[in-house]
PDB file of C-alpha atoms in Angstrom:
ATOM      1  CA  UNK C  22     121.527 111.032 117.880  1.00 37.00           C
ATOM      2  CA  UNK C  23     118.561 113.006 116.563  1.00 38.00           C
ATOM      3  CA  UNK C  24     115.473 110.864 115.772  1.00 38.00           C
ATOM      4  CA  UNK C  25     114.070 111.044 112.323  1.00 37.00           C
ATOM      5  CA  UNK C  26     110.653 112.834 111.841  1.00 38.00           C
ATOM      6  CA  UNK C  27     107.717 110.586 111.183  1.00 37.00           C
ATOM      7  CA  UNK C  28     107.227 110.207 107.511  1.00 39.00           C
ATOM      8  CA  UNK C  29     104.011 110.813 105.709  1.00 40.00           C
ATOM      9  CA  UNK C  30     102.210 107.651 104.395  1.00 42.00           C
ATOM     10  CA  UNK C  31     103.900 107.138 101.110  1.00 40.00           C
ATOM     11  CA  UNK C  32     101.189 105.064  99.727  1.00 48.00           C
ATOM     12  CA  UNK C  33      99.364 108.319  99.128  1.00 51.00           C
ATOM     13  CA  UNK C  34     102.123 110.177  97.496  1.00 50.00           C
ATOM     14  CA  UNK C  35     101.883 110.598  93.667  1.00 44.00           C
ATOM     15  CA  UNK C  36     104.593 109.226  91.498  1.00 41.00           C
ATOM     16  CA  UNK C  37     105.706 112.759  90.625  1.00 47.00           C
ATOM     17  CA  UNK C  38     105.538 115.682  93.096  1.00 62.00           C
ATOM     18  CA  UNK C  39     103.583 117.753  90.397  1.00 79.00           C
ATOM     19  CA  UNK C  40     100.351 116.639  88.953  1.00 93.00           C
ATOM     20  CA  UNK C  41      98.498 118.167  86.071  1.00 96.00           C
ATOM     21  CA  UNK C  42      95.082 118.936  84.727  1.00 97.00           C
ATOM     22  CA  UNK C  43      93.948 120.042  81.231  1.00 96.00           C
ATOM     23  CA  UNK C  44      91.805 123.055  80.249  1.00 96.00           C
ATOM     24  CA  UNK C  45      90.864 123.431  76.577  1.00 94.00           C
ATOM     25  CA  UNK C  46      93.852 121.380  75.552  1.00 93.00           C
ATOM     26  CA  UNK C  47      96.354 123.223  77.691  1.00 95.00           C
ATOM     27  CA  UNK C  48      98.052 121.189  80.465  1.00 96.00           C
ATOM     28  CA  UNK C  49      98.448 123.087  83.726  1.00 96.00           C
ATOM     29  CA  UNK C  50     100.538 121.857  86.613  1.00 95.00           C
ATOM     30  CA  UNK C  51      98.974 121.243  90.003  1.00 95.00           C
ATOM     31  CA  UNK C  52     101.403 121.170  92.974  1.00 93.00           C
ATOM     32  CA  UNK C  53     100.248 119.103  96.086  1.00 93.00           C
ATOM     33  CA  UNK C  54      98.393 121.351  98.458  1.00 96.00           C
ATOM     34  CA  UNK C  55      99.337 121.659 102.149  1.00 97.00           C
ATOM     35  CA  UNK C  56      97.848 118.880 104.219  1.00 98.00           C
ATOM     36  CA  UNK C  57      94.189 119.269 105.203  1.00 98.00           C
ATOM     37  CA  UNK C  58      90.630 118.756 104.209  1.00 98.00           C
ATOM     38  CA  UNK C  59      89.480 120.803 101.244  1.00 98.00           C
ATOM     39  CA  UNK C  60      85.796 121.411 100.644  1.00 98.00           C
ATOM     40  CA  UNK C  61      85.514 121.849  96.893  1.00 98.00           C
ATOM     41  CA  UNK C  62      82.323 123.030  95.150  1.00 97.00           C
ATOM     42  CA  UNK C  63      81.715 121.297  91.879  1.00 97.00           C
ATOM     43  CA  UNK C  64      79.260 122.067  89.022  1.00 97.00           C
ATOM     44  CA  UNK C  65      75.521 121.536  89.592  1.00 96.00           C
ATOM     45  CA  UNK C  66      75.131 120.741  85.898  1.00 93.00           C
ATOM     46  CA  UNK C  67      77.322 122.485  83.290  1.00 96.00           C
ATOM     47  CA  UNK C  68      80.828 121.017  83.675  1.00 96.00           C
ATOM     48  CA  UNK C  69      82.228 124.339  82.644  1.00 96.00           C
ATOM     49  CA  UNK C  70      81.250 126.013  85.847  1.00 97.00           C
ATOM     50  CA  UNK C  71      84.273 124.638  87.810  1.00 97.00           C
ATOM     51  CA  UNK C  72      86.815 127.211  89.038  1.00 97.00           C
ATOM     52  CA  UNK C  73      90.474 126.957  88.270  1.00 97.00           C
ATOM     53  CA  UNK C  74      91.367 126.828  92.049  1.00 97.00           C
ATOM     54  CA  UNK C  75      89.045 123.791  92.314  1.00 98.00           C
ATOM     55  CA  UNK C  76      90.707 122.035  89.349  1.00 98.00           C
ATOM     56  CA  UNK C  77      94.202 122.662  90.689  1.00 97.00           C
ATOM     57  CA  UNK C  78      93.137 121.385  94.110  1.00 98.00           C
ATOM     58  CA  UNK C  79      91.452 118.224  92.787  1.00 98.00           C
ATOM     59  CA  UNK C  80      94.418 117.405  90.684  1.00 97.00           C
ATOM     60  CA  UNK C  81      96.828 117.931  93.512  1.00 97.00           C
ATOM     61  CA  UNK C  82      95.282 116.233  96.486  1.00 97.00           C
ATOM     62  CA  UNK C  83      95.952 112.633  97.528  1.00 97.00           C
ATOM     63  CA  UNK C  84      92.421 111.623  97.711  1.00 98.00           C
ATOM     64  CA  UNK C  85      89.021 112.839  96.487  1.00 98.00           C
ATOM     65  CA  UNK C  86      86.203 111.696  98.772  1.00 98.00           C
ATOM     66  CA  UNK C  87      82.959 111.782  96.826  1.00 96.00           C
ATOM     67  CA  UNK C  88      79.369 110.598  97.083  1.00 94.00           C
ATOM     68  CA  UNK C  89      79.322 108.760  93.731  1.00 96.00           C
ATOM     69  CA  UNK C  90      82.666 107.917  92.099  1.00 97.00           C
ATOM     70  CA  UNK C  91      80.919 107.443  88.652  1.00 96.00           C
ATOM     71  CA  UNK C  92      79.602 111.069  88.800  1.00 96.00           C
ATOM     72  CA  UNK C  93      82.843 112.601  90.079  1.00 97.00           C
ATOM     73  CA  UNK C  94      84.832 110.658  87.418  1.00 97.00           C
ATOM     74  CA  UNK C  95      82.950 112.532  84.688  1.00 97.00           C
ATOM     75  CA  UNK C  96      84.393 115.574  85.967  1.00 97.00           C
ATOM     76  CA  UNK C  97      87.943 114.247  86.572  1.00 97.00           C
ATOM     77  CA  UNK C  98      87.986 112.773  82.990  1.00 97.00           C
ATOM     78  CA  UNK C  99      86.776 115.940  81.450  1.00 97.00           C
ATOM     79  CA  UNK C 100      89.776 117.844  82.854  1.00 98.00           C
ATOM     80  CA  UNK C 101      92.247 114.884  82.653  1.00 97.00           C
ATOM     81  CA  UNK C 102      92.768 114.766  86.355  1.00 97.00           C
ATOM     82  CA  UNK C 103      94.412 111.521  87.612  1.00 94.00           C
ATOM     83  CA  UNK C 104      92.888 111.214  91.047  1.00 88.00           C
ATOM     84  CA  UNK C 105      92.235 108.556  93.663  1.00 95.00           C
ATOM     85  CA  UNK C 106      88.543 108.518  94.221  1.00 97.00           C
ATOM     86  CA  UNK C 107      87.106 107.142  97.427  1.00 97.00           C
ATOM     87  CA  UNK C 108      83.309 106.943  98.060  1.00 97.00           C
ATOM     88  CA  UNK C 109      82.069 108.903 101.076  1.00 96.00           C
ATOM     89  CA  UNK C 110      78.245 109.085 101.511  1.00 94.00           C
ATOM     90  CA  UNK C 111      75.474 108.559 104.047  1.00 91.00           C
ATOM     91  CA  UNK C 112      75.489 104.685 103.736  1.00 94.00           C
ATOM     92  CA  UNK C 113      79.213 104.167 104.263  1.00 95.00           C
ATOM     93  CA  UNK C 114      80.278 107.252 106.229  1.00 94.00           C
ATOM     94  CA  UNK C 115      80.673 105.358 109.591  1.00 94.00           C
ATOM     95  CA  UNK C 116      83.231 103.135 108.053  1.00 96.00           C
ATOM     96  CA  UNK C 117      84.913 105.550 105.617  1.00 96.00           C
ATOM     97  CA  UNK C 118      85.209 108.567 107.925  1.00 96.00           C
ATOM     98  CA  UNK C 119      87.766 106.990 110.369  1.00 97.00           C
ATOM     99  CA  UNK C 120      89.913 105.905 107.466  1.00 97.00           C
ATOM    100  CA  UNK C 121      89.882 109.533 105.948  1.00 98.00           C
ATOM    101  CA  UNK C 122      90.653 110.969 109.364  1.00 98.00           C
ATOM    102  CA  UNK C 123      93.648 108.572 109.697  1.00 98.00           C
ATOM    103  CA  UNK C 124      94.932 109.734 106.295  1.00 98.00           C
ATOM    104  CA  UNK C 125      94.637 113.477 107.583  1.00 98.00           C
ATOM    105  CA  UNK C 126      96.519 112.478 110.668  1.00 97.00           C
ATOM    106  CA  UNK C 127      99.430 111.076 108.513  1.00 97.00           C
ATOM    107  CA  UNK C 128      99.555 114.431 106.572  1.00 97.00           C
ATOM    108  CA  UNK C 129      97.346 113.790 103.574  1.00 97.00           C
ATOM    109  CA  UNK C 130      95.539 116.470 101.367  1.00 98.00           C
ATOM    110  CA  UNK C 131      91.983 115.358 100.985  1.00 98.00           C
ATOM    111  CA  UNK C 132      89.224 117.039  98.844  1.00 98.00           C
ATOM    112  CA  UNK C 133      85.607 116.370  99.842  1.00 98.00           C
ATOM    113  CA  UNK C 134      83.005 116.896  96.971  1.00 97.00           C
ATOM    114  CA  UNK C 135      79.376 116.230  96.628  1.00 95.00           C
ATOM    115  CA  UNK C 136      77.605 114.971  93.362  1.00 94.00           C
ATOM    116  CA  UNK C 137      76.860 118.560  92.544  1.00 93.00           C
ATOM    117  CA  UNK C 138      77.314 121.946  94.163  1.00 94.00           C
ATOM    118  CA  UNK C 139      78.850 122.910  97.510  1.00 95.00           C
ATOM    119  CA  UNK C 140      79.614 120.133  99.983  1.00 94.00           C
ATOM    120  CA  UNK C 141      77.490 119.845 103.110  1.00 91.00           C
ATOM    121  CA  UNK C 142      74.555 121.683 101.720  1.00 86.00           C
ATOM    122  CA  UNK C 143      71.951 118.978 101.861  1.00 79.00           C
ATOM    123  CA  UNK C 144      74.850 116.428 101.244  1.00 78.00           C
ATOM    124  CA  UNK C 145      76.922 114.383 103.606  1.00 81.00           C
ATOM    125  CA  UNK C 146      80.119 115.710 105.158  1.00 92.00           C
ATOM    126  CA  UNK C 147      79.254 117.658 108.344  1.00 94.00           C
ATOM    127  CA  UNK C 148      80.522 114.944 110.732  1.00 95.00           C
ATOM    128  CA  UNK C 149      83.769 114.627 108.658  1.00 96.00           C
ATOM    129  CA  UNK C 150      84.391 118.331 108.900  1.00 97.00           C
ATOM    130  CA  UNK C 151      83.549 118.396 112.570  1.00 96.00           C
ATOM    131  CA  UNK C 152      85.815 115.594 113.446  1.00 97.00           C
ATOM    132  CA  UNK C 153      88.645 116.858 111.227  1.00 97.00           C
ATOM    133  CA  UNK C 154      88.449 120.200 112.964  1.00 97.00           C
ATOM    134  CA  UNK C 155      88.431 118.514 116.394  1.00 97.00           C
ATOM    135  CA  UNK C 156      91.563 116.591 115.541  1.00 97.00           C
ATOM    136  CA  UNK C 157      93.294 119.864 114.796  1.00 97.00           C
ATOM    137  CA  UNK C 158      93.432 119.439 111.010  1.00 98.00           C
ATOM    138  CA  UNK C 159      93.088 122.378 108.728  1.00 98.00           C
ATOM    139  CA  UNK C 160      89.868 122.679 106.753  1.00 98.00           C
ATOM    140  CA  UNK C 161      89.644 124.920 103.538  1.00 98.00           C
ATOM    141  CA  UNK C 162      86.499 125.937 101.693  1.00 97.00           C
ATOM    142  CA  UNK C 163      86.762 126.390  97.916  1.00 97.00           C
ATOM    143  CA  UNK C 164      83.567 128.371  97.021  1.00 96.00           C
ATOM    144  CA  UNK C 165      81.701 127.839  93.805  1.00 96.00           C
ATOM    145  CA  UNK C 166      78.479 126.506  92.363  1.00 95.00           C
ATOM    146  CA  UNK C 167      75.389 126.342  94.579  1.00 95.00           C
ATOM    147  CA  UNK C 168      71.946 125.541  93.348  1.00 95.00           C
ATOM    148  CA  UNK C 169      70.548 127.657  96.280  1.00 96.00           C
ATOM    149  CA  UNK C 170      72.249 130.789  95.155  1.00 96.00           C
ATOM    150  CA  UNK C 171      71.792 130.004  91.399  1.00 97.00           C
ATOM    151  CA  UNK C 172      67.915 129.642  91.873  1.00 97.00           C
ATOM    152  CA  UNK C 173      67.778 132.619  94.209  1.00 97.00           C
ATOM    153  CA  UNK C 174      69.538 134.902  91.650  1.00 97.00           C
ATOM    154  CA  UNK C 175      67.233 134.034  88.772  1.00 97.00           C
ATOM    155  CA  UNK C 176      63.892 133.918  90.602  1.00 97.00           C
ATOM    156  CA  UNK C 177      63.480 137.723  90.559  1.00 97.00           C
ATOM    157  CA  UNK C 178      62.430 137.764  94.170  1.00 97.00           C
ATOM    158  CA  UNK C 179      63.820 139.680  97.261  1.00 96.00           C
ATOM    159  CA  UNK C 180      67.274 138.456  98.125  1.00 95.00           C
ATOM    160  CA  UNK C 181      68.124 140.719 101.123  1.00 95.00           C
ATOM    161  CA  UNK C 182      66.854 138.013 103.431  1.00 96.00           C
ATOM    162  CA  UNK C 183      66.299 134.231 102.611  1.00 97.00           C
ATOM    163  CA  UNK C 184      65.767 131.094 104.459  1.00 97.00           C
ATOM    164  CA  UNK C 185      67.048 127.725 103.128  1.00 97.00           C
ATOM    165  CA  UNK C 186      64.784 124.772 104.158  1.00 96.00           C
ATOM    166  CA  UNK C 187      66.485 121.983 102.144  1.00 94.00           C
ATOM    167  CA  UNK C 188      64.213 118.983 101.324  1.00 95.00           C
ATOM    168  CA  UNK C 189      60.718 119.136 102.660  1.00 95.00           C
ATOM    169  CA  UNK C 190      59.279 115.969 104.464  1.00 95.00           C
ATOM    170  CA  UNK C 191      58.164 113.433 101.906  1.00 93.00           C
ATOM    171  CA  UNK C 192      54.929 112.510 103.697  1.00 94.00           C
ATOM    172  CA  UNK C 193      51.841 114.742 102.927  1.00 92.00           C
ATOM    173  CA  UNK C 194      50.807 115.524 106.535  1.00 92.00           C
ATOM    174  CA  UNK C 195      54.331 116.326 107.739  1.00 94.00           C
ATOM    175  CA  UNK C 196      55.003 118.366 104.631  1.00 95.00           C
ATOM    176  CA  UNK C 197      51.936 120.515 105.096  1.00 92.00           C
ATOM    177  CA  UNK C 198      52.663 121.029 108.744  1.00 92.00           C
ATOM    178  CA  UNK C 199      56.202 122.125 108.011  1.00 94.00           C
ATOM    179  CA  UNK C 200      54.974 124.672 105.277  1.00 94.00           C
ATOM    180  CA  UNK C 201      52.668 126.083 107.840  1.00 90.00           C
ATOM    181  CA  UNK C 202      55.624 126.719 110.185  1.00 91.00           C
ATOM    182  CA  UNK C 203      57.560 128.222 107.209  1.00 94.00           C
ATOM    183  CA  UNK C 204      54.661 130.452 106.311  1.00 90.00           C
ATOM    184  CA  UNK C 205      55.488 132.773 109.166  1.00 85.00           C
ATOM    185  CA  UNK C 206      59.043 133.465 108.220  1.00 91.00           C
ATOM    186  CA  UNK C 207      59.568 136.973 106.938  1.00 91.00           C
ATOM    187  CA  UNK C 208      62.071 136.103 104.208  1.00 95.00           C
ATOM    188  CA  UNK C 209      62.318 134.462 100.714  1.00 97.00           C
ATOM    189  CA  UNK C 210      62.139 130.721 101.107  1.00 98.00           C
ATOM    190  CA  UNK C 211      64.313 128.272  99.181  1.00 98.00           C
ATOM    191  CA  UNK C 212      63.459 124.551  99.039  1.00 97.00           C
ATOM    192  CA  UNK C 213      64.631 121.506  97.186  1.00 96.00           C
ATOM    193  CA  UNK C 214      62.186 119.037  95.784  1.00 96.00           C
ATOM    194  CA  UNK C 215      62.165 115.840  93.851  1.00 94.00           C
ATOM    195  CA  UNK C 216      60.292 115.485  90.590  1.00 94.00           C
ATOM    196  CA  UNK C 217      57.771 112.858  91.779  1.00 94.00           C
ATOM    197  CA  UNK C 218      56.674 115.221  94.595  1.00 95.00           C
ATOM    198  CA  UNK C 219      56.981 118.733  93.036  1.00 96.00           C
ATOM    199  CA  UNK C 220      53.363 118.918  91.792  1.00 96.00           C
ATOM    200  CA  UNK C 221      51.853 118.153  95.227  1.00 95.00           C
ATOM    201  CA  UNK C 222      54.349 120.456  96.981  1.00 96.00           C
ATOM    202  CA  UNK C 223      53.394 123.374  94.711  1.00 96.00           C
ATOM    203  CA  UNK C 224      49.693 122.760  95.402  1.00 94.00           C
ATOM    204  CA  UNK C 225      50.427 122.620  99.107  1.00 94.00           C
ATOM    205  CA  UNK C 226      52.463 125.832  98.928  1.00 94.00           C
ATOM    206  CA  UNK C 227      49.606 127.645  97.237  1.00 91.00           C
ATOM    207  CA  UNK C 228      47.010 126.218  99.695  1.00 89.00           C
ATOM    208  CA  UNK C 229      49.047 127.291 102.780  1.00 89.00           C
ATOM    209  CA  UNK C 230      50.850 130.530 101.493  1.00 90.00           C
ATOM    210  CA  UNK C 231      48.257 131.868  99.019  1.00 82.00           C
ATOM    211  CA  UNK C 232      49.171 134.504  96.400  1.00 83.00           C
ATOM    212  CA  UNK C 233      52.845 134.916  97.151  1.00 93.00           C
ATOM    213  CA  UNK C 234      55.213 135.287  94.034  1.00 96.00           C
ATOM    214  CA  UNK C 235      57.278 132.224  93.473  1.00 97.00           C
ATOM    215  CA  UNK C 236      59.612 130.499  90.986  1.00 98.00           C
ATOM    216  CA  UNK C 237      60.032 126.908  90.002  1.00 98.00           C
ATOM    217  CA  UNK C 238      63.568 126.335  88.969  1.00 98.00           C
ATOM    218  CA  UNK C 239      64.281 123.070  87.095  1.00 97.00           C
ATOM    219  CA  UNK C 240      67.644 121.597  85.895  1.00 96.00           C
ATOM    220  CA  UNK C 241      69.624 124.766  86.727  1.00 95.00           C
ATOM    221  CA  UNK C 242      72.615 125.145  84.394  1.00 96.00           C
ATOM    222  CA  UNK C 243      71.719 122.014  82.452  1.00 94.00           C
ATOM    223  CA  UNK C 244      70.592 121.663  78.852  1.00 92.00           C
ATOM    224  CA  UNK C 245      66.910 121.734  79.705  1.00 93.00           C
ATOM    225  CA  UNK C 246      67.073 124.528  82.360  1.00 96.00           C
ATOM    226  CA  UNK C 247      63.722 126.024  82.919  1.00 96.00           C
ATOM    227  CA  UNK C 248      62.385 128.785  85.331  1.00 97.00           C
ATOM    228  CA  UNK C 249      58.671 129.446  85.834  1.00 97.00           C
ATOM    229  CA  UNK C 250      57.756 132.644  87.566  1.00 97.00           C
ATOM    230  CA  UNK C 251      54.225 133.329  88.827  1.00 96.00           C
ATOM    231  CA  UNK C 252      52.127 133.388  91.968  1.00 94.00           C
ATOM    232  CA  UNK C 253      51.748 130.282  93.845  1.00 94.00           C
ATOM    233  CA  UNK C 254      48.134 130.002  92.934  1.00 91.00           C
ATOM    234  CA  UNK C 255      48.923 130.274  89.242  1.00 94.00           C
ATOM    235  CA  UNK C 256      51.708 127.775  89.459  1.00 95.00           C
ATOM    236  CA  UNK C 257      49.337 125.399  91.334  1.00 93.00           C
ATOM    237  CA  UNK C 258      46.675 125.724  88.615  1.00 92.00           C
ATOM    238  CA  UNK C 259      49.154 124.665  85.993  1.00 93.00           C
ATOM    239  CA  UNK C 260      50.952 121.934  88.096  1.00 92.00           C
ATOM    240  CA  UNK C 261      49.462 119.159  86.130  1.00 91.00           C
ATOM    241  CA  UNK C 262      51.433 120.208  83.080  1.00 93.00           C
ATOM    242  CA  UNK C 263      54.645 120.659  84.886  1.00 92.00           C
ATOM    243  CA  UNK C 264      57.577 118.702  83.487  1.00 93.00           C
ATOM    244  CA  UNK C 265      58.666 116.527  86.417  1.00 94.00           C
ATOM    245  CA  UNK C 266      61.904 115.087  85.071  1.00 94.00           C
ATOM    246  CA  UNK C 267      65.009 116.664  86.742  1.00 93.00           C
ATOM    247  CA  UNK C 268      65.949 118.428  89.889  1.00 94.00           C
ATOM    248  CA  UNK C 269      63.925 121.216  91.412  1.00 97.00           C
ATOM    249  CA  UNK C 270      64.579 124.415  93.504  1.00 98.00           C
ATOM    250  CA  UNK C 271      61.439 126.255  94.626  1.00 98.00           C
ATOM    251  CA  UNK C 272      61.737 129.863  95.570  1.00 98.00           C
ATOM    252  CA  UNK C 273      58.899 131.544  97.411  1.00 98.00           C
ATOM    253  CA  UNK C 274      58.727 135.302  97.991  1.00 97.00           C
ATOM    254  CA  UNK C 275      58.268 136.607 101.599  1.00 94.00           C
ATOM    255  CA  UNK C 276      54.726 137.255 102.996  1.00 87.00           C
ATOM    256  CA  UNK C 277      53.094 140.583 102.750  1.00 76.00           C
ATOM    257  CA  UNK C 278      52.628 142.512 106.009  1.00 61.00           C
ATOM    258  CA  UNK C 279      49.018 141.427 106.081  1.00 55.00           C
ATOM    259  CA  UNK C 280      49.867 137.810 105.196  1.00 55.00           C
ATOM    260  CA  UNK C 281      52.306 137.517 108.069  1.00 57.00           C
ATOM    261  CA  UNK C 282      49.622 136.950 110.611  1.00 65.00           C
ATOM    262  CA  UNK C 283      48.718 133.226 110.863  1.00 70.00           C
ATOM    263  CA  UNK C 284      45.208 132.084 110.788  1.00 71.00           C
ATOM    264  CA  UNK C 285      43.546 130.776 114.004  1.00 80.00           C
ATOM    265  CA  UNK C 286      43.451 127.218 112.686  1.00 79.00           C
ATOM    266  CA  UNK C 287      47.116 127.254 111.750  1.00 78.00           C
ATOM    267  CA  UNK C 288      47.905 128.773 115.082  1.00 84.00           C
ATOM    268  CA  UNK C 289      46.011 126.001 116.863  1.00 86.00           C
ATOM    269  CA  UNK C 290      47.770 123.230 114.975  1.00 83.00           C
ATOM    270  CA  UNK C 291      51.150 124.835 115.528  1.00 84.00           C
ATOM    271  CA  UNK C 292      50.429 125.039 119.263  1.00 90.00           C
ATOM    272  CA  UNK C 293      49.213 121.570 119.603  1.00 89.00           C
ATOM    273  CA  UNK C 294      52.295 120.111 118.064  1.00 86.00           C
ATOM    274  CA  UNK C 295      54.641 122.212 120.177  1.00 89.00           C
ATOM    275  CA  UNK C 296      52.735 121.505 123.422  1.00 90.00           C
ATOM    276  CA  UNK C 297      53.227 117.782 122.789  1.00 89.00           C
ATOM    277  CA  UNK C 298      56.949 118.064 123.324  1.00 86.00           C
ATOM    278  CA  UNK C 299      57.556 121.633 124.829  1.00 89.00           C
ATOM    279  CA  UNK C 300      56.519 123.525 127.898  1.00 92.00           C
ATOM    280  CA  UNK C 301      53.745 126.152 127.504  1.00 92.00           C
ATOM    281  CA  UNK C 302      56.418 128.883 127.798  1.00 92.00           C
ATOM    282  CA  UNK C 303      58.570 127.421 125.046  1.00 91.00           C
ATOM    283  CA  UNK C 304      55.561 126.677 122.795  1.00 90.00           C
ATOM    284  CA  UNK C 305      54.228 130.204 123.181  1.00 91.00           C
ATOM    285  CA  UNK C 306      57.550 131.719 122.266  1.00 89.00           C
ATOM    286  CA  UNK C 307      57.906 129.798 119.203  1.00 85.00           C
ATOM    287  CA  UNK C 308      54.258 130.349 118.162  1.00 84.00           C
ATOM    288  CA  UNK C 309      54.639 134.094 118.644  1.00 83.00           C
ATOM    289  CA  UNK C 310      57.622 134.218 116.443  1.00 75.00           C
ATOM    290  CA  UNK C 311      55.946 132.122 113.709  1.00 73.00           C
ATOM    291  CA  UNK C 312      52.432 133.527 113.718  1.00 74.00           C
ATOM    292  CA  UNK C 313      52.970 137.291 113.999  1.00 69.00           C
ATOM    293  CA  UNK C 314      50.174 137.318 116.612  1.00 78.00           C
ATOM    294  CA  UNK C 315      50.411 139.170 119.963  1.00 84.00           C
ATOM    295  CA  UNK C 316      51.871 137.080 122.889  1.00 88.00           C
ATOM    296  CA  UNK C 317      48.911 137.612 125.206  1.00 90.00           C
ATOM    297  CA  UNK C 318      46.611 136.170 122.622  1.00 89.00           C
ATOM    298  CA  UNK C 319      48.865 133.230 121.930  1.00 91.00           C
ATOM    299  CA  UNK C 320      49.511 132.537 125.629  1.00 93.00           C
ATOM    300  CA  UNK C 321      45.809 132.540 126.311  1.00 93.00           C
ATOM    301  CA  UNK C 322      45.145 130.040 123.423  1.00 92.00           C
ATOM    302  CA  UNK C 323      47.912 127.863 124.502  1.00 92.00           C
ATOM    303  CA  UNK C 324      46.499 127.491 127.980  1.00 93.00           C
ATOM    304  CA  UNK C 325      43.116 126.631 126.465  1.00 92.00           C
ATOM    305  CA  UNK C 326      44.529 123.976 124.247  1.00 91.00           C
ATOM    306  CA  UNK C 327      46.644 122.655 127.138  1.00 87.00           C
ATOM    307  CA  UNK C 328      43.526 122.241 129.248  1.00 89.00           C
ATOM    308  CA  UNK C 329      41.625 120.604 126.443  1.00 86.00           C
ATOM    309  CA  UNK C 330      44.435 118.213 126.004  1.00 76.00           C
ATOM    310  CA  UNK C 331      44.439 117.344 129.680  1.00 79.00           C
ATOM    311  CA  UNK C 332      40.671 116.807 129.658  1.00 74.00           C
ATOM    312  CA  UNK C 333      40.907 114.469 126.640  1.00 75.00           C
ATOM    313  CA  UNK C 334      43.749 112.492 128.268  1.00 66.00           C
ATOM    314  CA  UNK C 335      41.709 112.173 131.485  1.00 64.00           C
ATOM    315  CA  UNK C 336      38.648 111.037 129.662  1.00 62.00           C
ATOM    316  CA  UNK C 337      40.641 108.389 127.705  1.00 64.00           C
ATOM    317  CA  UNK C 338      42.051 107.036 130.900  1.00 56.00           C
ATOM    318  CA  UNK C 339      38.565 106.913 132.422  1.00 55.00           C
ATOM    319  CA  UNK C 340      37.198 105.115 129.425  1.00 60.00           C
ATOM    320  CA  UNK C 341      39.875 102.428 129.732  1.00 60.00           C
ATOM    321  CA  UNK C 342      38.997 101.619 133.402  1.00 55.00           C
TER     322      UNK C 342
END
């Protein structure tokens, strides 16, 4: 006699096979999606920016995994979505991820959302996607809102090439060091920053990158949306009057051809940091790419700094004897 096929975990099945959501008072049916993990982009501010496909998916899946259930519930309540919300964030991921993977193995359809924007962009989720793929589960991306692309589109800066940095280091020295590395990239830069650090970061940007054109984008798509466009030097001069409440995306235009050559001091600092952990060859290759200076010049300077470091280390060891 033929064995019965293994059944899907019925605890995840909705009471009815068709769920619904509501848009402008109109009730729309949402059939259950095929099993798999759905990466659903959600609004970065204005809840009207959700796509119809995203609503249908959120209404139809068995579970919505989200950073903060309170924030996601505002969205599901707005569109009358009856969904099972489960928290998935940096602090509980190690415990929550195996459970979600078990549900996927049993044939569940799960949506992953961040608090705002596209999942995995400076948000948790990478390990879940990687392990879901490794286990043979289907993974679907539902494109939609992104604060990176939103800010880039309104900054009035070149968009043919851009580099997304995410959040800069919180500590001043580390932040300044990273900005010096970013200064050599021949592309528009996009960075996230928090309100309590944005003034200092704008000043650091001006000190390191000079007169480049830039834009400070605050509270994108929200009621108090604001975009300030000027040179970094001008933005730094008015930083003390900058409204710091809200979420910020900083967009900095690419360097001019003249500005792409790193100063000698910046080159030395970059080489010293890289030589602490890399070989001379690797440090030079990185510095040539970042600085815009000739390889022969960078290599010669790297050897000088390496020799200086060795002499200082030897002197320190001698002084301790």
